[in-house]
Structures are given as structure tokens and as C-alpha cells.
Short mmCIF file of C-alpha atoms in Angstrom, two decimals:
data_model
loop_
_atom_site.label_atom_id
_atom_site.label_comp_id
_atom_site.label_asym_id
_atom_site.label_seq_id
_atom_site.Cartn_x
_atom_site.Cartn_y
_atom_site.Cartn_z
CA MET A 1 65.63 125.66 101.80
CA VAL A 2 67.52 123.46 104.89
CA THR A 3 69.94 125.41 106.91
CA THR A 4 72.12 123.46 108.69
CA PRO A 5 73.93 124.73 111.89
CA ASP A 6 77.43 125.79 112.19
CA LEU A 7 77.86 122.61 114.69
CA ASP A 8 81.50 123.49 115.18
CA ARG A 9 80.96 126.87 116.53
CA ASP A 10 82.98 128.70 119.85
CA LEU A 11 79.68 129.51 121.63
CA THR A 12 82.28 129.86 124.41
CA LYS A 13 83.20 133.33 122.02
CA ARG A 14 80.47 135.14 122.04
CA PRO A 15 80.62 138.52 122.07
CA ARG A 16 79.53 141.10 125.75
CA GLU A 17 79.66 143.67 127.93
CA ARG A 18 80.73 140.92 131.10
CA SER A 19 80.76 137.62 131.65
CA TRP A 20 80.12 136.38 135.25
CA GLY A 21 81.65 134.39 136.56
CA MET A 22 82.86 132.73 140.05
CA VAL A 23 86.53 130.17 141.30
CA VAL A 24 85.86 127.50 143.89
CA ASP A 25 89.66 126.76 145.47
CA LEU A 26 88.81 123.32 146.38
CA ASP A 27 92.30 123.80 148.69
CA ARG A 28 90.67 126.11 151.39
CA CYS A 29 86.89 124.36 151.45
CA THR A 30 86.49 122.75 154.58
CA GLY A 31 83.03 121.67 154.43
CA CYS A 32 81.55 124.38 157.07
CA GLN A 33 78.33 125.07 154.61
CA ALA A 34 78.37 129.10 155.17
CA CYS A 35 77.75 129.66 151.53
CA VAL A 36 74.80 127.49 151.95
CA ILE A 37 73.62 129.38 155.05
CA ALA A 38 74.11 132.72 153.48
CA CYS A 39 72.28 131.72 149.55
CA VAL A 40 69.32 130.47 151.47
CA ALA A 41 69.09 133.92 153.76
CA GLU A 42 69.79 135.56 150.40
CA ASN A 43 67.71 134.67 147.84
CA ASN A 44 63.88 133.35 149.40
CA ILE A 45 64.78 129.53 149.15
CA PRO A 46 61.83 127.31 151.44
CA ILE A 47 63.55 125.41 154.31
CA ASN A 48 64.11 121.30 153.41
CA ASP A 49 62.93 119.40 155.59
CA GLU A 50 63.56 115.34 156.94
CA SER A 51 60.66 114.06 154.75
CA HIS A 52 61.91 116.39 151.51
CA TYR A 53 64.95 114.51 151.53
CA HIS A 54 63.96 111.10 151.57
CA GLU A 55 61.33 112.02 148.75
CA GLY A 56 64.45 114.04 146.79
CA ARG A 57 63.13 117.37 146.24
CA VAL A 58 65.54 119.28 148.55
CA MET A 59 65.35 122.81 147.55
CA SER A 60 69.07 124.40 147.62
CA TRP A 61 70.62 126.55 144.93
CA ILE A 62 74.28 125.19 145.94
CA ARG A 63 75.33 122.04 148.46
CA VAL A 64 78.95 121.22 149.48
CA GLU A 65 79.23 117.91 148.04
CA ARG A 66 80.95 115.19 150.77
CA TYR A 67 83.37 112.32 148.84
CA TRP A 68 86.11 110.54 150.05
CA GLU A 69 89.04 109.38 148.99
CA GLY A 70 91.83 107.24 149.46
CA GLU A 71 91.50 103.65 151.36
CA PHE A 72 90.74 103.30 155.08
CA PRO A 73 93.00 104.49 157.55
CA ASN A 74 94.61 106.98 155.14
CA VAL A 75 90.71 107.97 154.25
CA LYS A 76 90.05 111.68 153.37
CA ALA A 77 87.25 113.67 153.39
CA ARG A 78 86.68 116.21 150.64
CA PHE A 79 84.07 118.54 149.76
CA ILE A 80 83.22 120.45 146.40
CA PRO A 81 80.79 123.10 146.48
CA LEU A 82 78.35 122.35 143.43
CA MET A 83 75.62 125.49 142.52
CA CYS A 84 74.55 126.48 138.66
CA GLN A 85 77.52 126.60 136.98
CA HIS A 86 76.38 129.12 134.02
CA CYS A 87 77.97 126.84 131.22
CA GLU A 88 77.85 129.50 127.64
CA ASN A 89 76.20 126.15 126.24
CA ALA A 90 73.77 125.23 128.81
CA PRO A 91 72.09 121.64 128.08
CA CYS A 92 68.94 123.17 130.32
CA GLU A 93 68.12 126.36 127.58
CA PRO A 94 67.53 124.96 124.37
CA VAL A 95 64.81 121.75 126.37
CA CYS A 96 62.29 124.51 127.56
CA PRO A 97 60.06 125.02 125.79
CA VAL A 98 58.63 128.51 126.85
CA TYR A 99 62.46 129.86 126.78
CA ALA A 100 61.67 130.32 130.41
CA THR A 101 65.83 129.75 130.94
CA TYR A 102 68.26 131.46 128.91
CA HIS A 103 71.90 132.68 128.53
CA ASN A 104 71.89 136.91 128.88
CA ASN A 105 74.31 138.81 128.14
CA GLU A 106 76.68 139.35 131.28
CA GLY A 107 77.34 135.31 131.01
CA LEU A 108 75.01 134.69 133.12
CA ASN A 109 72.16 131.20 133.32
CA VAL A 110 68.58 133.07 133.11
CA GLN A 111 66.09 131.31 134.58
CA VAL A 112 62.56 133.75 134.35
CA TYR A 113 59.96 132.67 136.96
CA ASN A 114 57.15 134.40 135.36
CA ARG A 115 58.09 132.13 132.15
CA CYS A 116 58.52 128.71 133.83
CA VAL A 117 55.40 126.65 133.21
CA GLY A 118 57.52 123.57 135.21
CA THR A 119 57.80 120.97 132.72
CA ARG A 120 61.23 120.12 134.62
CA TYR A 121 63.31 119.13 131.74
CA CYS A 122 65.59 121.53 132.29
CA ALA A 123 66.30 120.03 136.24
CA ASN A 124 66.24 116.28 133.88
CA ASN A 125 68.84 117.97 131.37
CA CYS A 126 71.11 119.42 133.87
CA PRO A 127 74.12 117.24 134.36
CA TYR A 128 75.39 119.09 137.68
CA HIS A 129 71.75 119.02 139.45
CA ALA A 130 71.74 122.62 139.99
CA ARG A 131 67.85 123.24 139.55
CA SER A 132 65.08 122.99 141.97
CA PHE A 133 61.61 123.22 141.18
CA ASN A 134 59.06 124.06 143.73
CA TYR A 135 57.28 121.07 144.21
CA TRP A 136 54.88 122.49 146.98
CA GLU A 137 54.00 125.94 148.31
CA PRO A 138 56.73 127.36 150.04
CA VAL A 139 56.41 128.32 153.68
CA TRP A 140 58.35 129.66 156.57
CA PRO A 141 57.31 129.96 160.50
CA GLU A 142 56.39 133.18 161.30
CA ASP A 143 58.87 133.67 163.10
CA LEU A 144 60.53 133.73 159.93
CA ARG A 145 57.58 136.37 158.38
CA HIS A 146 60.19 139.05 157.72
CA GLN A 147 63.02 137.86 157.21
CA LEU A 148 62.20 137.27 153.51
CA ASN A 149 64.64 140.01 150.71
CA PRO A 150 62.57 141.94 148.82
CA ASP A 151 65.05 142.45 146.52
CA VAL A 152 64.14 138.60 146.35
CA THR A 153 60.65 136.68 144.40
CA VAL A 154 58.90 134.16 146.73
CA ARG A 155 59.07 131.26 143.66
CA SER A 156 55.33 129.64 144.33
CA ARG A 157 54.76 126.62 143.15
CA GLY A 158 55.19 124.57 140.40
CA VAL A 159 58.24 127.01 138.71
CA MET A 160 61.36 125.88 138.41
CA GLU A 161 64.30 127.64 140.43
CA LYS A 162 68.72 127.68 140.89
CA CYS A 163 71.82 130.12 141.01
CA THR A 164 71.57 133.69 140.37
CA MET A 165 74.77 134.87 140.77
CA CYS A 166 72.26 136.84 143.19
CA VAL A 167 71.83 138.58 139.99
CA GLN A 168 69.65 140.90 142.55
CA ARG A 169 72.96 142.23 144.04
CA ILE A 170 74.31 142.42 140.89
CA ARG A 171 72.37 144.28 139.52
CA ARG A 172 72.46 147.40 142.32
CA ALA A 173 75.74 147.57 142.27
CA THR A 174 75.70 147.99 138.35
CA ARG A 175 72.35 150.41 138.50
CA GLY A 176 73.62 153.35 136.25
CA ARG A 177 77.27 152.51 135.77
CA ASP A 178 79.60 151.11 133.42
CA ASP A 179 82.41 150.12 135.57
CA VAL A 180 82.01 148.44 138.94
CA PRO A 181 85.53 147.59 140.49
CA ASP A 182 86.72 144.33 140.83
CA GLY A 183 85.68 142.80 144.53
CA GLU A 184 83.51 145.48 144.90
CA PHE A 185 80.20 143.37 145.01
CA ALA A 186 78.89 139.43 145.73
CA PRO A 187 77.32 137.05 146.06
CA ALA A 188 76.04 135.69 149.89
CA CYS A 189 78.14 132.33 149.21
CA VAL A 190 80.94 134.12 148.42
CA GLN A 191 80.29 136.89 150.83
CA ALA A 192 79.52 134.12 153.58
CA CYS A 193 82.96 132.03 152.49
CA PRO A 194 84.96 132.55 155.73
CA THR A 195 88.15 130.46 153.94
CA GLN A 196 88.05 132.63 150.52
CA THR A 197 87.25 129.69 148.57
CA LEU A 198 85.00 131.77 146.13
CA THR A 199 85.76 134.45 144.14
CA PHE A 200 83.56 136.49 142.67
CA GLY A 201 84.13 138.68 139.63
CA ASP A 202 84.13 139.40 135.49
CA LEU A 203 86.22 137.53 133.63
CA ASN A 204 85.82 139.19 130.84
CA ASP A 205 87.93 141.94 132.88
CA LYS A 206 91.18 140.86 132.60
CA SER A 207 92.80 142.59 135.46
CA SER A 208 89.98 140.90 137.86
CA ARG A 209 90.73 138.29 140.53
CA VAL A 210 88.58 136.03 139.40
CA TYR A 211 90.29 135.61 135.41
CA GLU A 212 93.47 135.32 137.41
CA LEU A 213 92.95 132.38 139.49
CA SER A 214 90.63 130.76 136.47
CA HIS A 215 93.66 130.34 135.03
CA ASP A 216 95.72 128.93 137.81
CA GLU A 217 97.74 125.80 136.42
CA ARG A 218 95.55 123.72 138.99
CA ASN A 219 92.18 125.16 137.42
CA TYR A 220 89.47 122.86 136.03
CA THR A 221 86.11 122.64 135.18
CA VAL A 222 83.02 119.99 135.94
CA LEU A 223 82.47 117.24 133.77
CA LYS A 224 84.48 119.26 131.20
CA SER A 225 83.46 116.35 128.46
CA LEU A 226 79.71 117.29 128.37
CA GLY A 227 81.16 120.54 126.87
CA THR A 228 79.06 123.22 128.81
CA ALA A 229 81.22 125.44 128.84
CA PRO A 230 80.98 126.61 132.55
CA ASN A 231 81.54 130.56 133.71
CA VAL A 232 82.75 128.34 137.59
CA THR A 233 86.08 127.26 137.50
CA TYR A 234 87.37 125.14 139.81
CA LEU A 235 90.48 124.77 141.35
CA LYS A 236 91.95 121.29 142.32
CA LYS A 237 93.21 120.42 145.72
CA VAL A 238 96.77 119.61 146.00
CA GLU A 239 98.37 117.19 148.50
CA ASP A 240 101.18 118.40 150.26
CA MET B 1 -2.81 135.90 122.83
CA ASN B 2 -2.22 132.73 122.34
CA PRO B 3 -0.10 131.16 124.30
CA ASN B 4 2.43 129.30 122.44
CA LEU B 5 2.83 132.56 120.38
CA ALA B 6 3.75 134.26 124.06
CA ILE B 7 6.21 131.43 124.06
CA LYS B 8 8.18 132.42 120.35
CA ILE B 9 8.33 135.78 121.36
CA ALA B 10 9.89 135.39 125.47
CA VAL B 11 12.14 132.44 124.87
CA PRO B 12 14.73 134.14 122.49
CA LEU B 13 14.31 136.94 124.31
CA VAL B 14 15.30 135.61 127.88
CA GLY B 15 17.66 133.37 125.79
CA LEU B 16 19.57 136.83 123.97
CA SER B 17 19.44 139.04 127.41
CA VAL B 18 21.66 136.18 129.04
CA ALA B 19 24.30 136.26 126.53
CA LEU B 20 24.26 139.55 126.45
CA VAL B 21 24.54 139.35 130.43
CA ALA B 22 27.41 136.81 129.83
CA LEU B 23 29.07 138.56 127.08
CA ALA B 24 29.25 141.68 129.37
CA VAL B 25 30.02 139.64 132.59
CA GLY B 26 33.35 138.41 130.08
CA TRP B 27 34.11 141.71 128.41
CA PHE B 28 34.28 142.87 132.18
CA PHE B 29 36.99 140.50 133.33
CA ILE B 30 38.88 140.14 130.23
CA SER B 31 39.41 144.04 129.65
CA ALA B 32 40.50 143.53 133.12
CA TRP B 33 43.03 141.48 132.85
CA TRP B 34 44.22 142.81 129.98
CA SER B 35 44.42 146.36 131.11
CA GLN B 36 42.64 148.02 133.89
CA PRO B 37 39.21 147.60 134.88
CA PRO B 38 37.37 149.90 132.54
CA ALA B 39 35.73 152.96 134.50
CA ILE B 40 32.74 151.86 135.68
CA LEU B 41 31.09 151.19 139.24
CA GLY B 42 33.80 152.84 140.48
CA PHE B 43 36.52 150.58 139.07
CA SER B 44 38.84 153.21 137.91
CA GLU B 45 38.86 154.86 142.01
CA GLY B 46 41.77 155.16 144.24
CA PRO B 47 41.26 154.00 147.34
CA GLU B 48 40.18 155.12 149.97
CA GLN B 49 43.39 156.74 152.59
CA PRO B 50 42.52 156.89 156.15
CA VAL B 51 44.02 160.23 156.16
CA ALA B 52 42.12 162.67 152.94
CA PHE B 53 45.34 163.83 151.76
CA PRO B 54 45.49 166.19 148.94
CA HIS B 55 48.11 166.23 146.37
CA THR B 56 46.35 168.89 144.63
CA VAL B 57 46.86 171.42 147.64
CA HIS B 58 50.58 169.86 148.22
CA VAL B 59 52.12 170.27 144.68
CA GLN B 60 49.37 173.44 143.08
CA GLN B 61 48.65 175.07 146.24
CA ALA B 62 52.04 173.99 148.24
CA GLY B 63 54.05 174.52 144.81
CA LEU B 64 55.89 171.35 146.39
CA ASP B 65 58.31 169.02 143.55
CA CYS B 66 57.30 165.14 144.56
CA GLN B 67 61.14 164.15 146.25
CA PHE B 68 60.49 167.22 148.68
CA CYS B 69 58.35 164.28 150.52
CA HIS B 70 59.17 160.79 148.00
CA ARG B 71 62.97 161.02 149.12
CA THR B 72 64.43 158.12 148.17
CA VAL B 73 63.08 157.98 144.52
CA SER B 74 65.97 158.91 142.81
CA THR B 75 68.31 157.01 144.77
CA ASP B 76 66.20 153.73 145.60
CA GLU B 77 63.84 150.95 144.64
CA ALA B 78 60.92 153.12 146.13
CA ALA B 79 59.81 156.40 146.56
CA THR B 80 58.55 155.58 149.22
CA ILE B 81 55.87 157.29 151.19
CA PRO B 82 57.44 159.53 153.84
CA ALA B 83 57.55 158.96 157.37
CA VAL B 84 54.31 160.86 159.39
CA GLU B 85 57.56 162.97 161.07
CA GLN B 86 58.25 164.48 157.78
CA CYS B 87 54.53 165.83 158.11
CA LEU B 88 54.76 167.40 161.03
CA PHE B 89 57.79 169.27 159.69
CA CYS B 90 55.64 171.85 158.13
CA HIS B 91 52.77 170.61 160.10
CA ASP B 92 53.65 170.93 163.90
CA PHE B 93 57.08 172.94 163.86
CA GLY B 94 55.19 175.21 160.45
CA LYS B 95 52.52 175.59 162.31
CA ILE B 96 50.41 174.69 159.51
CA ASP B 97 46.98 173.00 161.23
CA GLY B 98 44.35 173.82 158.94
CA THR B 99 42.46 176.29 160.00
CA LEU B 100 43.12 178.56 157.65
CA SER B 101 41.97 176.91 155.22
CA SER B 102 38.57 176.77 153.17
CA GLU B 103 38.68 172.93 153.43
CA PRO B 104 35.89 172.24 156.38
CA HIS B 105 37.90 168.94 156.60
CA ALA B 106 41.71 169.56 156.57
CA ALA B 107 41.90 170.84 160.30
CA ALA B 108 40.69 167.11 161.66
CA GLU B 109 42.59 165.48 158.88
CA ILE B 110 46.06 167.32 159.63
CA GLN B 111 44.65 166.52 163.52
CA LYS B 112 45.07 162.61 162.30
CA VAL B 113 48.63 162.70 161.00
CA ARG B 114 49.56 164.91 164.87
CA ASP B 115 47.73 161.86 166.98
CA ALA B 116 49.69 158.89 164.35
CA PHE B 117 53.08 160.88 165.62
CA TYR B 118 51.67 161.49 169.19
CA GLY B 119 49.62 159.25 169.64
CA SER B 120 46.02 159.60 170.86
CA GLU B 121 42.79 158.88 172.99
CA SER B 122 41.76 156.49 170.35
CA ARG B 123 44.43 155.33 168.99
CA ASP B 124 48.76 154.40 170.01
CA ALA B 125 51.81 157.10 167.97
CA GLY B 126 52.82 154.52 164.68
CA ALA B 127 52.41 154.21 161.12
CA ILE B 128 50.14 155.58 159.18
CA ASP B 129 49.02 152.42 157.07
CA TRP B 130 47.53 154.00 153.90
CA ALA B 131 46.43 151.72 150.83
CA ARG B 132 49.26 150.93 147.83
CA VAL B 133 47.61 152.54 144.81
CA HIS B 134 50.49 151.15 142.28
CA ARG B 135 51.01 147.58 142.72
CA LEU B 136 52.35 145.32 140.64
CA PRO B 137 52.81 141.12 140.81
CA ASP B 138 55.91 139.76 142.84
CA HIS B 139 57.52 138.40 140.25
CA VAL B 140 58.43 141.59 139.15
CA GLN B 141 61.30 143.80 140.56
CA PHE B 142 60.26 147.46 140.01
CA VAL B 143 63.50 150.07 140.75
CA HIS B 144 62.49 153.86 140.16
CA GLN B 145 66.67 155.05 140.35
CA PRO B 146 67.27 154.32 137.20
CA HIS B 147 63.81 155.82 135.96
CA ILE B 148 64.95 159.21 137.64
CA ALA B 149 68.27 159.17 136.81
CA ALA B 150 67.05 158.24 132.76
CA GLY B 151 64.85 161.69 132.78
CA VAL B 152 61.78 159.95 132.77
CA SER B 153 59.49 162.14 135.23
CA CYS B 154 57.25 160.90 137.38
CA SER B 155 53.70 161.84 135.59
CA THR B 156 54.89 159.24 132.79
CA CYS B 157 53.97 156.30 134.64
CA HIS B 158 51.16 157.90 138.14
CA GLY B 159 49.61 160.45 136.11
CA ASP B 160 49.09 164.04 136.57
CA VAL B 161 49.29 163.77 140.76
CA ALA B 162 49.82 167.19 141.21
CA SER B 163 45.22 167.35 140.58
CA MET B 164 44.29 164.57 142.14
CA GLU B 165 41.93 164.95 144.85
CA VAL B 166 42.60 161.25 145.81
CA VAL B 167 45.61 159.72 144.12
CA GLN B 168 44.35 156.69 141.51
CA GLN B 169 46.53 154.74 138.59
CA VAL B 170 46.35 155.87 135.28
CA ARG B 171 48.11 153.86 133.59
CA ASN B 172 47.99 150.02 133.79
CA LEU B 173 51.35 148.88 134.09
CA LYS B 174 50.98 145.24 132.75
CA MET B 175 54.09 144.31 131.11
CA ARG B 176 53.16 145.01 127.68
CA ASP B 177 52.97 149.28 128.60
CA CYS B 178 56.70 148.99 129.99
CA VAL B 179 58.27 146.97 126.99
CA ASP B 180 56.76 149.14 124.63
CA CYS B 181 58.39 152.42 126.43
CA HIS B 182 61.83 150.02 127.31
CA ARG B 183 61.65 149.71 123.53
CA GLU B 184 60.75 152.91 122.32
CA LEU B 185 63.44 154.57 125.07
CA ASN B 186 66.23 151.92 124.04
CA ALA B 187 66.18 151.32 127.52
CA PRO B 188 67.22 147.17 128.16
CA THR B 189 64.04 144.75 127.56
CA ASP B 190 66.78 141.42 129.04
CA CYS B 191 64.03 139.67 131.23
CA VAL B 192 66.34 139.77 134.22
CA THR B 193 66.33 143.16 134.29
CA CYS B 194 63.34 143.15 136.19
CA HIS B 195 61.95 139.69 136.95
CA TYR B 196 65.04 137.51 139.74
#
């Protein structure tokens, strides 16, 4: 007998202990790229050079997209930091033939490097272009040899990678503790942001700042029509 | 002897022995891949250390607890090998210089530790370059602290180090080894517990 899965089931309502999420307040973002640099330093992301941009093989876990609004001369620069949205209904997950990417019970979309065989189906299926593929063995200049973060795996050639919401920091903060105070720790990008554009926390905790902000009236999720149910919420920029 | 008969006997014999050697080599590599190299040709022995540090003396005779030296094991990722200075707490200020030991090399080995701290004609002062015994792949993030907090004893994974003259690895410490134990003790088996 063939059983049909319940396609109408609400995938966002799975019970779980924690649900790590982020809010990006675009009213605050100045496009300074501090989050990008912090992410590169924290997560051992290979350094891009000019040729990588030309080839479209740039490695980044978070990027600041720039776009223009309005007609000259009333044109305005707008910025939107984009990282893995940690979708509850992630398009990348079902296409992986080796289950190297999956959703864990903390609301994280996880990439398991040692399972990944490098088919790149997940990156092709990601509407946010949040994933980067290691086309080369990563190399760092000799004087940066000691800056690698020992808490994070250095990915090798042929492996997909993406934002983990700094799971190494989550692990360190929650190790042996059930109750972590809201705002006690944050991913590198959130910590580095000078204007507090980014807020990180547990969306299951109704008293957390990230829960409060994600229910702000300016809230929206990127490409909502795709039904990916992201864990990253954006707050619209409002003109005065 | 009929030369034809000699060839008839020799050819299968040579073929058989080549096949046996190939099988033995194959078995060695497969078993080394899946668990540990078989205990032949010295493959099970621990690496030679720059200072012949005997755990037997320190644990059995001196009665030290593991955490007396490996101090960060209950709080941090790594158990850590203590700084040279920590050795000198006993071997310099405690005046334990090995001259009373029945072991003839004891005094010389302890002198190596002092040389590492103070420097000598043959070397500058600095850390001792211990050879690593237990090594996990780069994609595994092993943290000692939760294991100690859960009451897992050191010997569960490291074996009876107290009776080892030279430290060697006793468990294969492959992923199956870890996961079996995690399932048994109801510890998390989410991939991202260790792989990130």
C-alpha cells in the first residue's frame, strides 16, 4: 500500500527544545560589512581573491547585498545582510543524497562536513544562495597560520559549507546547562555589528528579545512565497 | 626430475604464496582502517616521547589523581598536558630529583624537564615537544568537559594509563565506538554534537 504524506502538515510546529533564530533590523544596517569579516575570522572561511569573484565561486557565509531604491537624483542605497535562513522547511535538505544536511531539534539547519560528498544539489536548490562550495583546498597566508579557530573544522576541498549560526558558540554556551540567559552569547556577526542590526536568541523563549523583535509589525521573511519558513526574520526599513 | 612436473608444482605454489601475501597485506589495511592496526610489528605501541614520563610512578607510587596534572579536563575541551613549570612544582621546589629512585634513568629524565624550563647548553628554555598519542580527525570536535561531568572515568576511553610505562591508545576511538557508547548512555547522537 502506498501511503501519501500529509502535505498540509505544518512543518513549523514541530516540538523542539530550542529554536535558535535571528532578527535583522534593516533600519539599522549601514552596510559596513563588519558581520562579514567577523564571520570569516570566526568560522575559518577561506579568503576570496578577485578571480574567485570573476568565477562566481566566492566563499561567504554571510554577505551584504546592496541595491538601489528610487530614481536619480533621489536614489538611495539599501543594504540587506543575507546568511543561511535556517529554514524550517528547507529546500536544501530533501535533495541531499547522503543526508549531509538536515534540521536538528534546535532549529538549526545543519551541514555535516564529513558526510558531504559534494554533489552541490543543496546549493542549487537554495533560493537564498547561502551555501558555498569548496572548489579548492583552502589555503591561508603564512602569517595567518595561527588565526584559525580551533573550535571550527577547516573544511577541505569538495565540501559544501554555510552559516551554522556559530554552533560552536551555542555548544560552548549550552554545554551542561538547560537554561542559558537570553543574550548571554551571540554568533560572531551579531557580536561584531556596531549598530545592533542583528539580534540572536531562542525563538521558543517568549521572553527573549529575538522573539519580541520577530513579532514587530515591520517583520517579514525573505522570499516568503516559497514557504521555506525561515528562522531569520527581517524588519523592514521605514522612511521618516 | 621431469622439468614439466617441477613447473606444474612450482607455478601453483608461487601463485598461492603471492595470493596469501596479498591477502595478509589487504587484511592489515582493512583492519587498520576499520579499527586499529593489528598488534604486530610494533603498531600497537605508543610513540616514543622526548622525556620518558612513566605514569606508573606518578599514579601508582606517588598516588596522583589524573586531574592533578591534567587540570583543565573538567572545564575545557582538552585535558591538556601540563606546562613544564607545573612539573617543577614537585621536581624542583619539591626537591624530587630522581636520585633516590631505583630506576637508573630517572635523574637524567628529570634533568631534561629542568633543562626545558631553565634552558641548558643543548637547548633553549621552552615547552617539551610531546608526541601526540590520541588523535581524532579534524572534523570531530571532542570536548572532555561533558564526559567528565557525566561521570565517565578517564580509563573508559584511555585504558589503564596508571599501569602504562609508555602511553598507548587502547580503544580505536572511531565514530562507531563513540556512537555505541552515546546510545548506551542516552547521550546526544545529533550529528552537530561533535561535527561542526
